[in-house]
Amino acid sequence: MNETHNSDLRVIGMRGCEDMVSQVDYYLKDWHETSETFITKADLPRFGSGEAKGHILQSMRGQDVYIISDCFNYGVTYKMYGMNVPMSPDDHFQDLKRVICAIGGKARRISVIMPMLYEGRQHKRTARESLDCAVALQELIRMGVTNIITFDAHDSRVQNAIPLAGFDNVRCTYQMIKALCKNIPDIKLDRDHLAVVSPDEGGMSRCMYYSSVLGLDLGMFYKRRNYAIVVDGTNPIEAHEYLGRDLHGKDAIVVDDMISSGGSIIDVASQLKQRGAERIFVFSTFGLFCNGLERFDEAYNDGIFTKIFTTNLIYRPDALKQREWYAEVNMCKYISYIIDTLNKDHSISDLLNPVTRIHSFIDRRNAELAAKGEM
């Protein structure tokens, strides 16, 4: 990383991403051995009616620009007709387009880092429905964006909407495993003591990756839905049916891309407990907790799960950070690696596929445990 400071690199953080961008800037300055910040400030003032505009505070001509946007940060607010209004994903996405528009086509390259993909759950059409995610991706590309970088996309096949543009879907497997070992020192990463479980059939691919890399058994829950009715826009789940090997005496890792209301995760963890599982650890890239934290407090106090791991890629309220059952996985250094590598026009293939790093980490950990006589 000790290469000459590349003065054309600029990082813009959208509203709500200030802390993340500050950490990213710290790593970039360290690797480039400079005290000069890579951050470019963008101002997004609003009129009393709620309308806004984007304003870049320095020239972007010839620059390699990386815009970091958290479209799910409801902790950011603005004034509209005197009312304090929390920003919705639509508001954040519109602000992102305003900043791109303010750059005015002068940048050499624009890359958007959107950890949780805007409208990523509306990725396919099953009736007369809008295809919001596909339309949003196409809109960004038409505005001059070269690369779109996201994390653990709900369905990465949405990139088919922009087949000639850069789209990278990054997974957090390596960081999650490290966080598990750090927070649960006595965890044993072998098939006799640990299993990986997918909460539904849609999440099997990411769970298969964990089970293959770690050499663990894999189980799955099948969601039995009532397709005769619709509640809150979806068909309600009537039951979770488990497919997999016996879990008695084993810990279990439940892997999902996001926690929304939390009902499914708690139900899955409860059923794993009933099937004899010892400790339940939940890996979720994005913790939305849309319906609050109380039901998780109750489930934790009832011993249904042991720990929930989510990343700092989206907004986390202070109340969540203070929970005993919560562990945060910091992804800022990883984002810095991606930015630095792309800025130098190097391949990020090794960053996207961390198998070697995972195996090296496990080997080091096993050697340390063996030295202590804990293997």
mmCIF file with all atom_site columns, C-alpha atoms in Angstrom, residues 54-217:
data_model
loop_
_atom_site.group_PDB
_atom_site.id
_atom_site.type_symbol
_atom_site.label_atom_id
_atom_site.label_alt_id
_atom_site.label_comp_id
_atom_site.label_asym_id
_atom_site.label_entity_id
_atom_site.label_seq_id
_atom_site.pdbx_PDB_ins_code
_atom_site.Cartn_x
_atom_site.Cartn_y
_atom_site.Cartn_z
_atom_site.occupancy
_atom_site.B_iso_or_equiv
_atom_site.pdbx_formal_charge
_atom_site.auth_seq_id
_atom_site.auth_comp_id
_atom_site.auth_asym_id
_atom_site.auth_atom_id
_atom_site.pdbx_PDB_model_num
ATOM 1   C CA . GLY A 1 54  ? -26.491 19.406  -4.627  1.00 0.00 ? 54  GLY A CA 1
ATOM 2   C CA . HIS A 1 55  ? -23.351 21.537  -4.351  1.00 0.00 ? 55  HIS A CA 1
ATOM 3   C CA . ILE A 1 56  ? -19.754 20.262  -4.670  1.00 0.00 ? 56  ILE A CA 1
ATOM 4   C CA . LEU A 1 57  ? -17.305 22.495  -2.816  1.00 0.00 ? 57  LEU A CA 1
ATOM 5   C CA . GLN A 1 58  ? -14.308 21.936  -5.133  1.00 0.00 ? 58  GLN A CA 1
ATOM 6   C CA . SER A 1 59  ? -13.602 21.043  -8.748  1.00 0.00 ? 59  SER A CA 1
ATOM 7   C CA . MET A 1 60  ? -13.924 17.378  -9.729  1.00 0.00 ? 60  MET A CA 1
ATOM 8   C CA . ARG A 1 61  ? -12.354 17.786  -13.162 1.00 0.00 ? 61  ARG A CA 1
ATOM 9   C CA . GLY A 1 62  ? -10.218 14.725  -13.982 1.00 0.00 ? 62  GLY A CA 1
ATOM 10  C CA . GLN A 1 63  ? -10.772 13.162  -10.555 1.00 0.00 ? 63  GLN A CA 1
ATOM 11  C CA . ASP A 1 64  ? -11.409 9.509   -9.676  1.00 0.00 ? 64  ASP A CA 1
ATOM 12  C CA . VAL A 1 65  ? -14.477 9.957   -7.464  1.00 0.00 ? 65  VAL A CA 1
ATOM 13  C CA . TYR A 1 66  ? -15.939 7.452   -4.975  1.00 0.00 ? 66  TYR A CA 1
ATOM 14  C CA . ILE A 1 67  ? -19.337 8.358   -3.519  1.00 0.00 ? 67  ILE A CA 1
ATOM 15  C CA . ILE A 1 68  ? -20.429 6.449   -0.401  1.00 0.00 ? 68  ILE A CA 1
ATOM 16  C CA . SER A 1 69  ? -24.195 6.426   0.162   1.00 0.00 ? 69  SER A CA 1
ATOM 17  C CA . ASP A 1 70  ? -26.265 4.800   2.911   1.00 0.00 ? 70  ASP A CA 1
ATOM 18  C CA . CYS A 1 71  ? -29.805 4.935   1.549   1.00 0.00 ? 71  CYS A CA 1
ATOM 19  C CA . PHE A 1 72  ? -31.207 3.414   4.757   1.00 0.00 ? 72  PHE A CA 1
ATOM 20  C CA . ASN A 1 73  ? -30.046 6.017   7.269   1.00 0.00 ? 73  ASN A CA 1
ATOM 21  C CA . TYR A 1 74  ? -33.284 7.130   8.892   1.00 0.00 ? 74  TYR A CA 1
ATOM 22  C CA . GLY A 1 75  ? -31.253 8.962   11.548  1.00 0.00 ? 75  GLY A CA 1
ATOM 23  C CA . VAL A 1 76  ? -30.733 11.843  9.098   1.00 0.00 ? 76  VAL A CA 1
ATOM 24  C CA . THR A 1 77  ? -33.513 14.435  8.999   1.00 0.00 ? 77  THR A CA 1
ATOM 25  C CA . TYR A 1 78  ? -34.428 17.621  7.152   1.00 0.00 ? 78  TYR A CA 1
ATOM 26  C CA . LYS A 1 79  ? -36.909 20.448  7.595   1.00 0.00 ? 79  LYS A CA 1
ATOM 27  C CA . MET A 1 80  ? -40.048 20.597  5.458   1.00 0.00 ? 80  MET A CA 1
ATOM 28  C CA . TYR A 1 81  ? -42.740 23.186  6.210   1.00 0.00 ? 81  TYR A CA 1
ATOM 29  C CA . GLY A 1 82  ? -41.255 23.483  9.688   1.00 0.00 ? 82  GLY A CA 1
ATOM 30  C CA . MET A 1 83  ? -41.477 19.758  10.366  1.00 0.00 ? 83  MET A CA 1
ATOM 31  C CA . ASN A 1 84  ? -38.497 17.526  11.129  1.00 0.00 ? 84  ASN A CA 1
ATOM 32  C CA . VAL A 1 85  ? -38.679 14.728  8.533   1.00 0.00 ? 85  VAL A CA 1
ATOM 33  C CA . PRO A 1 86  ? -36.507 11.564  8.604   1.00 0.00 ? 86  PRO A CA 1
ATOM 34  C CA . MET A 1 87  ? -34.886 10.822  5.245   1.00 0.00 ? 87  MET A CA 1
ATOM 35  C CA . SER A 1 88  ? -36.323 7.856   3.388   1.00 0.00 ? 88  SER A CA 1
ATOM 36  C CA . PRO A 1 89  ? -34.375 5.651   0.948   1.00 0.00 ? 89  PRO A CA 1
ATOM 37  C CA . ASP A 1 90  ? -35.989 7.656   -1.864  1.00 0.00 ? 90  ASP A CA 1
ATOM 38  C CA . ASP A 1 91  ? -34.675 10.906  -0.357  1.00 0.00 ? 91  ASP A CA 1
ATOM 39  C CA . HIS A 1 92  ? -31.154 9.497   -0.042  1.00 0.00 ? 92  HIS A CA 1
ATOM 40  C CA . PHE A 1 93  ? -31.155 8.181   -3.607  1.00 0.00 ? 93  PHE A CA 1
ATOM 41  C CA . GLN A 1 94  ? -32.346 11.518  -4.941  1.00 0.00 ? 94  GLN A CA 1
ATOM 42  C CA . ASP A 1 95  ? -29.526 13.275  -3.043  1.00 0.00 ? 95  ASP A CA 1
ATOM 43  C CA . LEU A 1 96  ? -27.024 10.833  -4.564  1.00 0.00 ? 96  LEU A CA 1
ATOM 44  C CA . LYS A 1 97  ? -28.223 11.812  -8.028  1.00 0.00 ? 97  LYS A CA 1
ATOM 45  C CA . ARG A 1 98  ? -27.956 15.494  -7.089  1.00 0.00 ? 98  ARG A CA 1
ATOM 46  C CA . VAL A 1 99  ? -24.281 15.079  -6.182  1.00 0.00 ? 99  VAL A CA 1
ATOM 47  C CA . ILE A 1 100 ? -23.568 13.205  -9.427  1.00 0.00 ? 100 ILE A CA 1
ATOM 48  C CA . CYS A 1 101 ? -25.363 15.960  -11.304 1.00 0.00 ? 101 CYS A CA 1
ATOM 49  C CA . ALA A 1 102 ? -23.302 18.622  -9.472  1.00 0.00 ? 102 ALA A CA 1
ATOM 50  C CA . ILE A 1 103 ? -20.089 16.911  -10.652 1.00 0.00 ? 103 ILE A CA 1
ATOM 51  C CA . GLY A 1 104 ? -21.386 17.780  -14.103 1.00 0.00 ? 104 GLY A CA 1
ATOM 52  C CA . GLY A 1 105 ? -19.549 15.102  -16.084 1.00 0.00 ? 105 GLY A CA 1
ATOM 53  C CA . LYS A 1 106 ? -16.153 16.590  -15.228 1.00 0.00 ? 106 LYS A CA 1
ATOM 54  C CA . ALA A 1 107 ? -14.805 13.614  -13.246 1.00 0.00 ? 107 ALA A CA 1
ATOM 55  C CA . ARG A 1 108 ? -12.564 11.046  -14.925 1.00 0.00 ? 108 ARG A CA 1
ATOM 56  C CA . ARG A 1 109 ? -14.517 8.237   -13.287 1.00 0.00 ? 109 ARG A CA 1
ATOM 57  C CA . ILE A 1 110 ? -17.371 7.990   -10.789 1.00 0.00 ? 110 ILE A CA 1
ATOM 58  C CA . SER A 1 111 ? -17.869 4.932   -8.599  1.00 0.00 ? 111 SER A CA 1
ATOM 59  C CA . VAL A 1 112 ? -20.826 4.601   -6.231  1.00 0.00 ? 112 VAL A CA 1
ATOM 60  C CA . ILE A 1 113 ? -20.385 2.532   -3.085  1.00 0.00 ? 113 ILE A CA 1
ATOM 61  C CA . MET A 1 114 ? -23.894 1.729   -1.889  1.00 0.00 ? 114 MET A CA 1
ATOM 62  C CA . PRO A 1 115 ? -23.511 -0.928  0.832   1.00 0.00 ? 115 PRO A CA 1
ATOM 63  C CA . MET A 1 116 ? -27.192 -1.881  0.918   1.00 0.00 ? 116 MET A CA 1
ATOM 64  C CA . LEU A 1 117 ? -28.588 -1.684  -2.575  1.00 0.00 ? 117 LEU A CA 1
ATOM 65  C CA . TYR A 1 118 ? -31.409 0.791   -3.012  1.00 0.00 ? 118 TYR A CA 1
ATOM 66  C CA . GLU A 1 119 ? -34.670 -1.113  -3.694  1.00 0.00 ? 119 GLU A CA 1
ATOM 67  C CA . GLY A 1 120 ? -32.639 -4.332  -3.699  1.00 0.00 ? 120 GLY A CA 1
ATOM 68  C CA . ARG A 1 121 ? -35.613 -6.336  -2.454  1.00 0.00 ? 121 ARG A CA 1
ATOM 69  C CA . GLN A 1 122 ? -37.705 -5.227  -5.432  1.00 0.00 ? 122 GLN A CA 1
ATOM 70  C CA . HIS A 1 123 ? -35.420 -7.078  -7.834  1.00 0.00 ? 123 HIS A CA 1
ATOM 71  C CA . LYS A 1 124 ? -37.892 -9.122  -9.871  1.00 0.00 ? 124 LYS A CA 1
ATOM 72  C CA . ARG A 1 125 ? -41.390 -8.861  -11.246 1.00 0.00 ? 125 ARG A CA 1
ATOM 73  C CA . THR A 1 126 ? -43.985 -11.403 -10.145 1.00 0.00 ? 126 THR A CA 1
ATOM 74  C CA . ALA A 1 127 ? -47.079 -9.431  -11.179 1.00 0.00 ? 127 ALA A CA 1
ATOM 75  C CA . ARG A 1 128 ? -47.802 -5.987  -12.641 1.00 0.00 ? 128 ARG A CA 1
ATOM 76  C CA . GLU A 1 129 ? -45.043 -4.451  -10.530 1.00 0.00 ? 129 GLU A CA 1
ATOM 77  C CA . SER A 1 130 ? -42.337 -1.853  -10.869 1.00 0.00 ? 130 SER A CA 1
ATOM 78  C CA . LEU A 1 131 ? -38.715 -2.996  -11.191 1.00 0.00 ? 131 LEU A CA 1
ATOM 79  C CA . ASP A 1 132 ? -37.294 -0.262  -8.990  1.00 0.00 ? 132 ASP A CA 1
ATOM 80  C CA . CYS A 1 133 ? -33.777 -1.615  -8.438  1.00 0.00 ? 133 CYS A CA 1
ATOM 81  C CA . ALA A 1 134 ? -33.136 -2.233  -12.128 1.00 0.00 ? 134 ALA A CA 1
ATOM 82  C CA . VAL A 1 135 ? -34.423 1.227   -13.054 1.00 0.00 ? 135 VAL A CA 1
ATOM 83  C CA . ALA A 1 136 ? -32.253 2.851   -10.339 1.00 0.00 ? 136 ALA A CA 1
ATOM 84  C CA . LEU A 1 137 ? -29.106 1.084   -11.567 1.00 0.00 ? 137 LEU A CA 1
ATOM 85  C CA . GLN A 1 138 ? -29.796 2.101   -15.160 1.00 0.00 ? 138 GLN A CA 1
ATOM 86  C CA . GLU A 1 139 ? -30.384 5.688   -14.067 1.00 0.00 ? 139 GLU A CA 1
ATOM 87  C CA . LEU A 1 140 ? -27.010 5.856   -12.304 1.00 0.00 ? 140 LEU A CA 1
ATOM 88  C CA . ILE A 1 141 ? -25.207 4.480   -15.334 1.00 0.00 ? 141 ILE A CA 1
ATOM 89  C CA . ARG A 1 142 ? -26.930 6.961   -17.647 1.00 0.00 ? 142 ARG A CA 1
ATOM 90  C CA . MET A 1 143 ? -25.748 9.756   -15.343 1.00 0.00 ? 143 MET A CA 1
ATOM 91  C CA . GLY A 1 144 ? -22.117 8.723   -15.855 1.00 0.00 ? 144 GLY A CA 1
ATOM 92  C CA . VAL A 1 145 ? -21.403 6.252   -13.036 1.00 0.00 ? 145 VAL A CA 1
ATOM 93  C CA . THR A 1 146 ? -18.803 3.668   -14.094 1.00 0.00 ? 146 THR A CA 1
ATOM 94  C CA . ASN A 1 147 ? -18.820 1.262   -11.148 1.00 0.00 ? 147 ASN A CA 1
ATOM 95  C CA . ILE A 1 148 ? -21.448 0.305   -8.592  1.00 0.00 ? 148 ILE A CA 1
ATOM 96  C CA . ILE A 1 149 ? -20.163 -1.512  -5.513  1.00 0.00 ? 149 ILE A CA 1
ATOM 97  C CA . THR A 1 150 ? -22.610 -3.090  -3.094  1.00 0.00 ? 150 THR A CA 1
ATOM 98  C CA . PHE A 1 151 ? -22.483 -5.626  -0.276  1.00 0.00 ? 151 PHE A CA 1
ATOM 99  C CA . ASP A 1 152 ? -24.406 -8.889  -0.033  1.00 0.00 ? 152 ASP A CA 1
ATOM 100 C CA . ALA A 1 153 ? -27.061 -7.947  -2.585  1.00 0.00 ? 153 ALA A CA 1
ATOM 101 C CA . HIS A 1 154 ? -30.442 -9.543  -1.958  1.00 0.00 ? 154 HIS A CA 1
ATOM 102 C CA . ASP A 1 155 ? -30.189 -10.959 -5.483  1.00 0.00 ? 155 ASP A CA 1
ATOM 103 C CA . SER A 1 156 ? -27.019 -10.077 -7.396  1.00 0.00 ? 156 SER A CA 1
ATOM 104 C CA . ARG A 1 157 ? -28.703 -11.043 -10.693 1.00 0.00 ? 157 ARG A CA 1
ATOM 105 C CA . VAL A 1 158 ? -30.174 -7.546  -10.713 1.00 0.00 ? 158 VAL A CA 1
ATOM 106 C CA . GLN A 1 159 ? -26.849 -6.548  -12.316 1.00 0.00 ? 159 GLN A CA 1
ATOM 107 C CA . ASN A 1 160 ? -28.265 -8.005  -15.539 1.00 0.00 ? 160 ASN A CA 1
ATOM 108 C CA . ALA A 1 161 ? -30.069 -4.670  -15.874 1.00 0.00 ? 161 ALA A CA 1
ATOM 109 C CA . ILE A 1 162 ? -26.686 -3.004  -16.558 1.00 0.00 ? 162 ILE A CA 1
ATOM 110 C CA . PRO A 1 163 ? -24.676 -5.717  -18.365 1.00 0.00 ? 163 PRO A CA 1
ATOM 111 C CA . LEU A 1 164 ? -22.056 -3.341  -19.806 1.00 0.00 ? 164 LEU A CA 1
ATOM 112 C CA . ALA A 1 165 ? -21.320 -1.480  -16.564 1.00 0.00 ? 165 ALA A CA 1
ATOM 113 C CA . GLY A 1 166 ? -19.255 -2.359  -13.522 1.00 0.00 ? 166 GLY A CA 1
ATOM 114 C CA . PHE A 1 167 ? -21.169 -4.042  -10.708 1.00 0.00 ? 167 PHE A CA 1
ATOM 115 C CA . ASP A 1 168 ? -19.390 -5.721  -7.781  1.00 0.00 ? 168 ASP A CA 1
ATOM 116 C CA . ASN A 1 169 ? -21.234 -7.603  -5.051  1.00 0.00 ? 169 ASN A CA 1
ATOM 117 C CA . VAL A 1 170 ? -18.993 -7.910  -1.988  1.00 0.00 ? 170 VAL A CA 1
ATOM 118 C CA . ARG A 1 171 ? -19.580 -10.402 0.819   1.00 0.00 ? 171 ARG A CA 1
ATOM 119 C CA . CYS A 1 172 ? -18.550 -9.986  4.448   1.00 0.00 ? 172 CYS A CA 1
ATOM 120 C CA . THR A 1 173 ? -17.701 -13.633 5.170   1.00 0.00 ? 173 THR A CA 1
ATOM 121 C CA . TYR A 1 174 ? -14.112 -13.057 6.311   1.00 0.00 ? 174 TYR A CA 1
ATOM 122 C CA . GLN A 1 175 ? -14.999 -10.181 8.637   1.00 0.00 ? 175 GLN A CA 1
ATOM 123 C CA . MET A 1 176 ? -17.957 -12.073 10.125  1.00 0.00 ? 176 MET A CA 1
ATOM 124 C CA . ILE A 1 177 ? -15.812 -15.123 10.927  1.00 0.00 ? 177 ILE A CA 1
ATOM 125 C CA . LYS A 1 178 ? -13.147 -12.936 12.550  1.00 0.00 ? 178 LYS A CA 1
ATOM 126 C CA . ALA A 1 179 ? -15.787 -11.145 14.623  1.00 0.00 ? 179 ALA A CA 1
ATOM 127 C CA . LEU A 1 180 ? -17.265 -14.459 15.757  1.00 0.00 ? 180 LEU A CA 1
ATOM 128 C CA . CYS A 1 181 ? -13.892 -15.732 16.951  1.00 0.00 ? 181 CYS A CA 1
ATOM 129 C CA . LYS A 1 182 ? -13.119 -12.424 18.674  1.00 0.00 ? 182 LYS A CA 1
ATOM 130 C CA . ASN A 1 183 ? -16.433 -12.240 20.537  1.00 0.00 ? 183 ASN A CA 1
ATOM 131 C CA . ILE A 1 184 ? -16.820 -15.979 21.225  1.00 0.00 ? 184 ILE A CA 1
ATOM 132 C CA . PRO A 1 185 ? -13.271 -17.182 22.051  1.00 0.00 ? 185 PRO A CA 1
ATOM 133 C CA . ASP A 1 186 ? -14.355 -20.765 22.784  1.00 0.00 ? 186 ASP A CA 1
ATOM 134 C CA . ILE A 1 187 ? -16.120 -21.304 19.441  1.00 0.00 ? 187 ILE A CA 1
ATOM 135 C CA . LYS A 1 188 ? -14.990 -24.444 17.628  1.00 0.00 ? 188 LYS A CA 1
ATOM 136 C CA . LEU A 1 189 ? -15.014 -24.167 13.842  1.00 0.00 ? 189 LEU A CA 1
ATOM 137 C CA . ASP A 1 190 ? -15.505 -27.829 12.933  1.00 0.00 ? 190 ASP A CA 1
ATOM 138 C CA . ARG A 1 191 ? -18.468 -29.960 11.845  1.00 0.00 ? 191 ARG A CA 1
ATOM 139 C CA . ASP A 1 192 ? -18.610 -31.802 15.195  1.00 0.00 ? 192 ASP A CA 1
ATOM 140 C CA . HIS A 1 193 ? -19.385 -28.594 17.074  1.00 0.00 ? 193 HIS A CA 1
ATOM 141 C CA . LEU A 1 194 ? -20.840 -26.111 14.571  1.00 0.00 ? 194 LEU A CA 1
ATOM 142 C CA . ALA A 1 195 ? -23.349 -26.018 11.698  1.00 0.00 ? 195 ALA A CA 1
ATOM 143 C CA . VAL A 1 196 ? -24.520 -23.370 9.231   1.00 0.00 ? 196 VAL A CA 1
ATOM 144 C CA . VAL A 1 197 ? -28.256 -22.844 8.712   1.00 0.00 ? 197 VAL A CA 1
ATOM 145 C CA . SER A 1 198 ? -30.085 -20.852 6.056   1.00 0.00 ? 198 SER A CA 1
ATOM 146 C CA . PRO A 1 199 ? -33.370 -19.286 7.233   1.00 0.00 ? 199 PRO A CA 1
ATOM 147 C CA . ASP A 1 200 ? -34.912 -19.798 3.776   1.00 0.00 ? 200 ASP A CA 1
ATOM 148 C CA . GLU A 1 201 ? -34.204 -21.235 0.356   1.00 0.00 ? 201 GLU A CA 1
ATOM 149 C CA . GLY A 1 202 ? -33.264 -17.824 -1.047  1.00 0.00 ? 202 GLY A CA 1
ATOM 150 C CA . GLY A 1 203 ? -30.255 -17.549 1.270   1.00 0.00 ? 203 GLY A CA 1
ATOM 151 C CA . MET A 1 204 ? -28.752 -20.927 0.442   1.00 0.00 ? 204 MET A CA 1
ATOM 152 C CA . SER A 1 205 ? -25.978 -19.588 -1.786  1.00 0.00 ? 205 SER A CA 1
ATOM 153 C CA . ARG A 1 206 ? -24.379 -17.445 0.946   1.00 0.00 ? 206 ARG A CA 1
ATOM 154 C CA . CYS A 1 207 ? -24.779 -20.270 3.490   1.00 0.00 ? 207 CYS A CA 1
ATOM 155 C CA . MET A 1 208 ? -23.217 -22.763 1.084   1.00 0.00 ? 208 MET A CA 1
ATOM 156 C CA . TYR A 1 209 ? -20.204 -20.459 0.876   1.00 0.00 ? 209 TYR A CA 1
ATOM 157 C CA . TYR A 1 210 ? -19.791 -20.448 4.667   1.00 0.00 ? 210 TYR A CA 1
ATOM 158 C CA . SER A 1 211 ? -20.235 -24.217 4.934   1.00 0.00 ? 211 SER A CA 1
ATOM 159 C CA . SER A 1 212 ? -17.782 -24.897 2.088   1.00 0.00 ? 212 SER A CA 1
ATOM 160 C CA . VAL A 1 213 ? -15.095 -22.536 3.362   1.00 0.00 ? 213 VAL A CA 1
ATOM 161 C CA . LEU A 1 214 ? -15.350 -23.752 6.961   1.00 0.00 ? 214 LEU A CA 1
ATOM 162 C CA . GLY A 1 215 ? -16.124 -27.403 6.179   1.00 0.00 ? 215 GLY A CA 1
ATOM 163 C CA . LEU A 1 216 ? -19.383 -27.394 8.166   1.00 0.00 ? 216 LEU A CA 1
ATOM 164 C CA . ASP A 1 217 ? -22.703 -29.189 7.746   1.00 0.00 ? 217 ASP A CA 1
#
